[in-house]
Coordinates of C-alpha atoms and ligand atoms in Angstrom, one line a residue:
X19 CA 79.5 -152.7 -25.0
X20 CA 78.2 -148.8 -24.4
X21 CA 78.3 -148.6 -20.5
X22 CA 74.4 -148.4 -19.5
X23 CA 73.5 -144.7 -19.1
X24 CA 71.6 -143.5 -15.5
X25 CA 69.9 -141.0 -13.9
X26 CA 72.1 -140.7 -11.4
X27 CA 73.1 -136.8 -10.4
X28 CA 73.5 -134.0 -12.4
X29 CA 76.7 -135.7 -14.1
X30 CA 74.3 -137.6 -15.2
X31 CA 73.3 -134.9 -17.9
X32 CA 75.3 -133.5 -20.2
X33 CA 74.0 -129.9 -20.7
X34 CA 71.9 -129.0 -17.6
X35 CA 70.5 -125.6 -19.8
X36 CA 69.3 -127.8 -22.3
X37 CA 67.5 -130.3 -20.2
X38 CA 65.6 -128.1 -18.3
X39 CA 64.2 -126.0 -21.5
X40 CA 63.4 -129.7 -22.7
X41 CA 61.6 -130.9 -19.3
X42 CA 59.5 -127.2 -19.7
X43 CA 58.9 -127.9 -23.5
X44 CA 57.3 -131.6 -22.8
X45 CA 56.0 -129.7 -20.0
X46 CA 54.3 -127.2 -22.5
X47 CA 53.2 -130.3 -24.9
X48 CA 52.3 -133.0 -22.0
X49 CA 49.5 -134.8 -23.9
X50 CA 52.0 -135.4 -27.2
X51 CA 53.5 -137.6 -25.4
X52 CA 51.3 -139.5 -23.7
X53 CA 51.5 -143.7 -24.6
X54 CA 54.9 -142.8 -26.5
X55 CA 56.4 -145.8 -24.8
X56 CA 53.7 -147.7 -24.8
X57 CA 54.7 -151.6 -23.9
X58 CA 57.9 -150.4 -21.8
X59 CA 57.8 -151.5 -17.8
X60 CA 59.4 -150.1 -14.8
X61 CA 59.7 -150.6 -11.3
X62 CA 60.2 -148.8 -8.6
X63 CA 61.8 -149.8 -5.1
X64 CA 61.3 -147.3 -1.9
X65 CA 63.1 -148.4 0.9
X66 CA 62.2 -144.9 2.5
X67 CA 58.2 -143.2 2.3
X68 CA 57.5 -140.9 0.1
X69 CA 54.3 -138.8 -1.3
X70 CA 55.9 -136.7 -4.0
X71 CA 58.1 -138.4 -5.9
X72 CA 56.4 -141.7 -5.8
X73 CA 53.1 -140.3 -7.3
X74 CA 54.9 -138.2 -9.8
X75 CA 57.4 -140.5 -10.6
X76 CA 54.9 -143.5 -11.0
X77 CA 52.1 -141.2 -12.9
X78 CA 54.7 -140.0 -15.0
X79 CA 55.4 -143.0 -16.3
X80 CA 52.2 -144.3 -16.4
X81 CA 51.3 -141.2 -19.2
X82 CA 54.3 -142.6 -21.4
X83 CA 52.3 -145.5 -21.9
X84 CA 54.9 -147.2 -19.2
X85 CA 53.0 -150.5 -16.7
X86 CA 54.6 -149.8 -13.3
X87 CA 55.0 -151.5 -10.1
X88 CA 56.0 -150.0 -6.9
X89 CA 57.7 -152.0 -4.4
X90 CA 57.8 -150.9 -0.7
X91 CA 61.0 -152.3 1.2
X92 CA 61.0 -150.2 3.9
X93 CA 60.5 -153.2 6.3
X94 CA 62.1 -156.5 6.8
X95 CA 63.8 -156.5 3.8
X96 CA 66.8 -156.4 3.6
X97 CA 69.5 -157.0 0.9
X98 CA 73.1 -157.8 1.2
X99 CA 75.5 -154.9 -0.7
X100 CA 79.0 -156.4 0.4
X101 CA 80.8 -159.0 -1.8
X102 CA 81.7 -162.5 -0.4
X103 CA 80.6 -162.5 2.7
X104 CA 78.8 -165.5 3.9
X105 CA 74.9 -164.5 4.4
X106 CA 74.1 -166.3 7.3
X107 CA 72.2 -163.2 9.2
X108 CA 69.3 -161.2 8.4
X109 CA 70.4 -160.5 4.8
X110 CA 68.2 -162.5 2.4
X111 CA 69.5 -161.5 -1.3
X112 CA 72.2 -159.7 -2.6
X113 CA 71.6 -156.9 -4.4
X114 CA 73.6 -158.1 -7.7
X115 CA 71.3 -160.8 -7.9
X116 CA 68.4 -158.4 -7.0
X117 CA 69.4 -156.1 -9.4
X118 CA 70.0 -158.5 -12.3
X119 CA 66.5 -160.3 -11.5
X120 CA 64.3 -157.5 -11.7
X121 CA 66.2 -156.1 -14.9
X122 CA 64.9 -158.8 -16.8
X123 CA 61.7 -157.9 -15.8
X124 CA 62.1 -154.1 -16.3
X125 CA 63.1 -151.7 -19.2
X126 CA 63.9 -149.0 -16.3
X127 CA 64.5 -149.2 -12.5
X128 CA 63.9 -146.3 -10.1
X129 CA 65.3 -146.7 -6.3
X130 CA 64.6 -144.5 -3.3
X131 CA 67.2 -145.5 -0.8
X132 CA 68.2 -142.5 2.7
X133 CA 71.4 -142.5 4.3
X134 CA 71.3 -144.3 8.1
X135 CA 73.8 -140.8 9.3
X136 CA 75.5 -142.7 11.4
X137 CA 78.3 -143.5 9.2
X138 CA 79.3 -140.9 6.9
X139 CA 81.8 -142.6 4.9
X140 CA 79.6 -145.4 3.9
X141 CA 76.9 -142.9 3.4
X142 CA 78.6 -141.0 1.5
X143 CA 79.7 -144.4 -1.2
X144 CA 75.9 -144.3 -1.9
X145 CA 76.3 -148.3 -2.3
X146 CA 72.8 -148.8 -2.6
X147 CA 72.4 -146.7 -6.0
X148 CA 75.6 -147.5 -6.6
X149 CA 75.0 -151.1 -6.8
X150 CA 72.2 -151.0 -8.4
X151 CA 73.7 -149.1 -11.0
X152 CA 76.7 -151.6 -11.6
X153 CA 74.8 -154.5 -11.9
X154 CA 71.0 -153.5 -13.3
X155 CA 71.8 -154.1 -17.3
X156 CA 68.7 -151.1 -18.1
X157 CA 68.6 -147.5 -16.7
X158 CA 68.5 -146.7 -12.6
X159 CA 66.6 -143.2 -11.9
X160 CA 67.6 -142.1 -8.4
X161 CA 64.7 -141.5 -6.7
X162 CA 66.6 -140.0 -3.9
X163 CA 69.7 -141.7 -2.7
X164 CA 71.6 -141.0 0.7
X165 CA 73.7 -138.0 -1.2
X166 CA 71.5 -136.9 -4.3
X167 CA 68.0 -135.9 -5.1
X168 CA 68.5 -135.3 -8.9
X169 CA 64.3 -135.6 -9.8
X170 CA 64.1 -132.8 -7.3
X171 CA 66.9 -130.7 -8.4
X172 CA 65.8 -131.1 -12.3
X173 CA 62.2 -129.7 -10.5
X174 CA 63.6 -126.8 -8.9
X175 CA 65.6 -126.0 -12.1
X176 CA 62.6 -125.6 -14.1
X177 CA 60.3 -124.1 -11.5
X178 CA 62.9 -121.4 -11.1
X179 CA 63.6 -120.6 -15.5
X180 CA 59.5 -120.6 -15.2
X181 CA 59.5 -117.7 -13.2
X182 CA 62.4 -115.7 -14.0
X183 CA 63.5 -117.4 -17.9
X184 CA 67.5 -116.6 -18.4
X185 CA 67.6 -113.8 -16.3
X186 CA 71.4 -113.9 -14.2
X187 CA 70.1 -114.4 -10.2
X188 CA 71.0 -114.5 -6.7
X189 CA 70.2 -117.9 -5.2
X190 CA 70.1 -118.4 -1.7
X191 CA 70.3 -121.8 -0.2
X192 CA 69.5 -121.2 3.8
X193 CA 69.4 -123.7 6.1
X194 CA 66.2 -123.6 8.2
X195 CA 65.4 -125.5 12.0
X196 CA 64.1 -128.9 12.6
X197 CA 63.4 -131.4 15.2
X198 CA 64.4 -134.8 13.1
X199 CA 68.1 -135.1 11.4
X200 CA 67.8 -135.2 7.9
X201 CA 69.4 -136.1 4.9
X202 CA 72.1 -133.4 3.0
X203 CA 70.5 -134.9 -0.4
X204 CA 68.0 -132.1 -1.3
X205 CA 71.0 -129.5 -0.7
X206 CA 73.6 -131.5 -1.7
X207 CA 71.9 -131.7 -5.2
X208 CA 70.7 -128.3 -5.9
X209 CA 73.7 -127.1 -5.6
X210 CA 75.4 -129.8 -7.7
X211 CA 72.4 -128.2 -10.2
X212 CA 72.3 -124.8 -9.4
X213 CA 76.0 -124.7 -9.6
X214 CA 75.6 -125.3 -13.5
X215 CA 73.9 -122.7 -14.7
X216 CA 75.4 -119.7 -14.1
X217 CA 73.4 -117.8 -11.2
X218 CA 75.2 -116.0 -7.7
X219 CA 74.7 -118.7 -5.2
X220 CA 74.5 -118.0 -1.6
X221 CA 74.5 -120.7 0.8
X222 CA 73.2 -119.3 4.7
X223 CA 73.7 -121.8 7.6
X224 CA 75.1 -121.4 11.5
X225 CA 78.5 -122.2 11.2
X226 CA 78.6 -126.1 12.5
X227 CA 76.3 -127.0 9.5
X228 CA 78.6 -126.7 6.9
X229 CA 78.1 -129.5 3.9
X230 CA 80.5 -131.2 2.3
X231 CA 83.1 -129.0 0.5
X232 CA 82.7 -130.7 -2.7
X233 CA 79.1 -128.9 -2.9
X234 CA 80.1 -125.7 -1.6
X235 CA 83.1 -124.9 -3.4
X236 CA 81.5 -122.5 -6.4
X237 CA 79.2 -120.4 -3.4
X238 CA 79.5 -118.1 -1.1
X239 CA 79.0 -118.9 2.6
X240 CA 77.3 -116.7 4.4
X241 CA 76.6 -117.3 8.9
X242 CA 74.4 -114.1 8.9
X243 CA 71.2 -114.8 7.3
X244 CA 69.7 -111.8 7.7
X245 CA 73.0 -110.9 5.2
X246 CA 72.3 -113.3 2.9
X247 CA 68.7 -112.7 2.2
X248 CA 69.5 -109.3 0.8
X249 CA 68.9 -109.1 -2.8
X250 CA 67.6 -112.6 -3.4
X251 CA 65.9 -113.3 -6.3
X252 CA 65.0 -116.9 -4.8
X253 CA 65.1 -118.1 -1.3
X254 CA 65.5 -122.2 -1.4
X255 CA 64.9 -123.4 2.2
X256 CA 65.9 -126.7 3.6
X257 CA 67.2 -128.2 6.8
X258 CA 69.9 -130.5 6.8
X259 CA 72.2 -132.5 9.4
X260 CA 75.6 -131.4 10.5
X261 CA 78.2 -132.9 8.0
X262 CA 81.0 -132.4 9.8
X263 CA 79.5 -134.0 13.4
X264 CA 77.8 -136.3 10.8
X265 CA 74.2 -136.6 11.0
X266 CA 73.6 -134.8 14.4
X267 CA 71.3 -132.0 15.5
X268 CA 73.4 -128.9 17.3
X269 CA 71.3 -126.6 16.8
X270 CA 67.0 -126.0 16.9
X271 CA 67.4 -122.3 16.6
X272 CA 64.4 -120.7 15.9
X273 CA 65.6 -117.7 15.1
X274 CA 66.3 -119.3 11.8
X275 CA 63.0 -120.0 10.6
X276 CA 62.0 -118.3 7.2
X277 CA 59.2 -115.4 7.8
X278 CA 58.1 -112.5 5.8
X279 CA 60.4 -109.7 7.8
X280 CA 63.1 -111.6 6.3
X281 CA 61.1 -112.0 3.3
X282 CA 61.2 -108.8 2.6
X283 CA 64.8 -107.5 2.9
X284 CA 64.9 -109.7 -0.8
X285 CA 64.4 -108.9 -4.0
X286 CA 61.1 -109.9 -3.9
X287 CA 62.4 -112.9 -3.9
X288 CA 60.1 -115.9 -4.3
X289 CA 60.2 -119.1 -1.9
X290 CA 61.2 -122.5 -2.3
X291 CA 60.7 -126.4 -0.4
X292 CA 60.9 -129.2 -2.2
X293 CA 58.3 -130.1 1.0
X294 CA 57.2 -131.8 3.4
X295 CA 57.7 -128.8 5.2
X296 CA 56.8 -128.5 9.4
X297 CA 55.1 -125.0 8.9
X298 CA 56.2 -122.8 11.5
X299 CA 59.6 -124.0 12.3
X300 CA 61.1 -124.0 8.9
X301 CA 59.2 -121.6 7.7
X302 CA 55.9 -119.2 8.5
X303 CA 52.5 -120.1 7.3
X304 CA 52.8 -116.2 6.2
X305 CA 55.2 -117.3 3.8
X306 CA 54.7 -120.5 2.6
X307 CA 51.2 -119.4 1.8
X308 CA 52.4 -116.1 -0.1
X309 CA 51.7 -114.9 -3.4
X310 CA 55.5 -115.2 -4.0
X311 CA 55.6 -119.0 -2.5
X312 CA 55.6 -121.4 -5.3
X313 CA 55.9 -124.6 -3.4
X314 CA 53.4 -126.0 -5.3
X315 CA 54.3 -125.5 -8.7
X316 CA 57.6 -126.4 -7.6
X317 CA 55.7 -130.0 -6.3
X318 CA 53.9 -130.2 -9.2
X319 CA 57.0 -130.1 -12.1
X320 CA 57.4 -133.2 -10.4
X321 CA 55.5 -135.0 -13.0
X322 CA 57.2 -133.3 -15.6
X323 CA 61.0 -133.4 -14.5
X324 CA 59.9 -137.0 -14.5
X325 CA 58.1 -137.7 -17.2
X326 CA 61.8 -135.8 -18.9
X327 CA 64.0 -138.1 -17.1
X328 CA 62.3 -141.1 -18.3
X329 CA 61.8 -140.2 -22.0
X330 CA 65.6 -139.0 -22.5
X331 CA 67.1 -142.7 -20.9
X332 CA 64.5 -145.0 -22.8
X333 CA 65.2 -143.2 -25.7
X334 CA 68.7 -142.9 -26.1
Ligands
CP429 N1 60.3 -133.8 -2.2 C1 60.2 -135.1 -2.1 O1 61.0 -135.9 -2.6 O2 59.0 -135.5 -1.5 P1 58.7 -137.0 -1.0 O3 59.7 -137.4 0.1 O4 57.3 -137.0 -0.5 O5 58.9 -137.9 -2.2

């Protein structure tokens, strides 16, 4: 038997090039597809909120012709990931029985699931999706897992062709301030994406937030920002947590935030979040509001980088 395809990461997809032009074409023709999978269900599973990429993801679907449900398990409900050991605690189901339950009920399953960074290791296994992925007998979409964002990445991908088409560029990935420790997912993945296609990429961060070598290994690294603005065709802004001191804050620098001085020693470069964004410490109103800022088309190929994702598995 064919091992089940996913939507997984950008391994995921054969030729990155390709699938972009195609999530811009359906983009270009949205209405021909609408009810094309009429019949079809879906669920989706957030153990972690979300305003984007649930709306998108579910309203995408919804436009195929798709019924959807949308679970929240972001409390009291959890599920065992480890084999043989005897559930006698808080763990209610294991999630190869989870996972083989709901796929008879499903034609495609899409999991959000963050990483606790406390435990980098484990994080970094991604058991959750992983799981899911071994034992679900239809296609998993990773809705965000503790090391990828791939719906995102596919987003930015397009948003940026849409603007510039096949021009070569210089892509800067800069790391910006923020009072919570986030996930490395967002970053982790663009590069994984960005990394495909052929662009200069530039990744800007003080020097105890490097991220995992696997994801850096095609950029340059650059500790001066102010450096690595120069010439930028796109800025990408995003904070993450150190990688190496896993999952901590060292640093609230606000020197770092993204404002139009440092706007302007680009190429006119225009600005990028996958969002939500705390205005004026990632980034200034001034720029996120700019006529070069295109936050929310990038928010808004959402629906499209979606609605891609789940035509190409249900129809392979
Ligand atoms: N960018 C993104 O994934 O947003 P949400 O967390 O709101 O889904």
């Amino acid at each position: 038997m064919d091992k089940q395809a996913h939507f997984y990461s950008a391994d995921s997809i054969q030729d990155i090039d390709a699938f972009v032009d195609q999530a811009i074409a359906m983009k270009k023709n949205t209405t021909s597809f609408n009810g094309t999978l009429q019949g079809k269900k879906m669920t989706l599973i957030f153990f972690n909120p979300s305003l984007r990429t649930r709306l998108s993801t579910e309203f995408a679907a919804q436009e195929l012709g798709i019924h959807t449900i949308s679970m929240n398990a972001t409390e009291g409900w959890k599920w065992e990931i480890d084999e043989g050991v005897i559930m006698n605690l808080d763990k209610a189901e294991h999630i190869k029985d989870a996972a083989q339950v709901i796929s008879q009920y499903s034609d495609v399953i899409a999991i959000r699931s963050f990483p606790g960074l406390k435990d980098r290791d484990a994080d970094y296994r991604d058991e959750m999706l992983q799981n899911f992925m071994e034992h679900a007998s239809v296609p998993v979409i990773n809705m965000e897992s503790s090391i990828y964002h791939p719906l995102q990445s596919l987003t930015d991908l397009m948003t940026i062709k849409e603007a510039f088409g096949e021009k070569k560029l210089k892509v800067v990935l800069s790391w910006a301030p923020h009072p919570k420790a986030l996930p490395q997912a967002v970053s982790n993945s663009f590069l994984q994406w960005i990394n495909r296609t052929g662009h200069d990429v530039v990744v800007t961060h003080p020097e105890a937030y490097d991220l995992a070598p696997a994801f850096t290994a095609n950029c340059a690294i650059e500790y001066n920002q102010q450096d690595a603005f120069k010439d930028a065709d796109v800025i990408y802004t995003k904070n993450w947590s150190s990688y190496n001191t896993y999952g901590q804050i060292l640093s609230e620098d606000q020197s770092w935030m993204v404002n139009r001085k440092k706007m302007a020693l680009t190429n006119n470069a225009i600005f990028m979040h996958c969002l939500p964004v705390r205005r004026n410490v990632v980034v200034t109103d001034g720029v996120m509001d700019s006529d070069r800022s295109v936050i929310y088309q990038q928010a808004g190929n959402r629906l499209h980088a979606a609605k891609a994702v789940i035509n190409h598995l249900l129809n392979l």
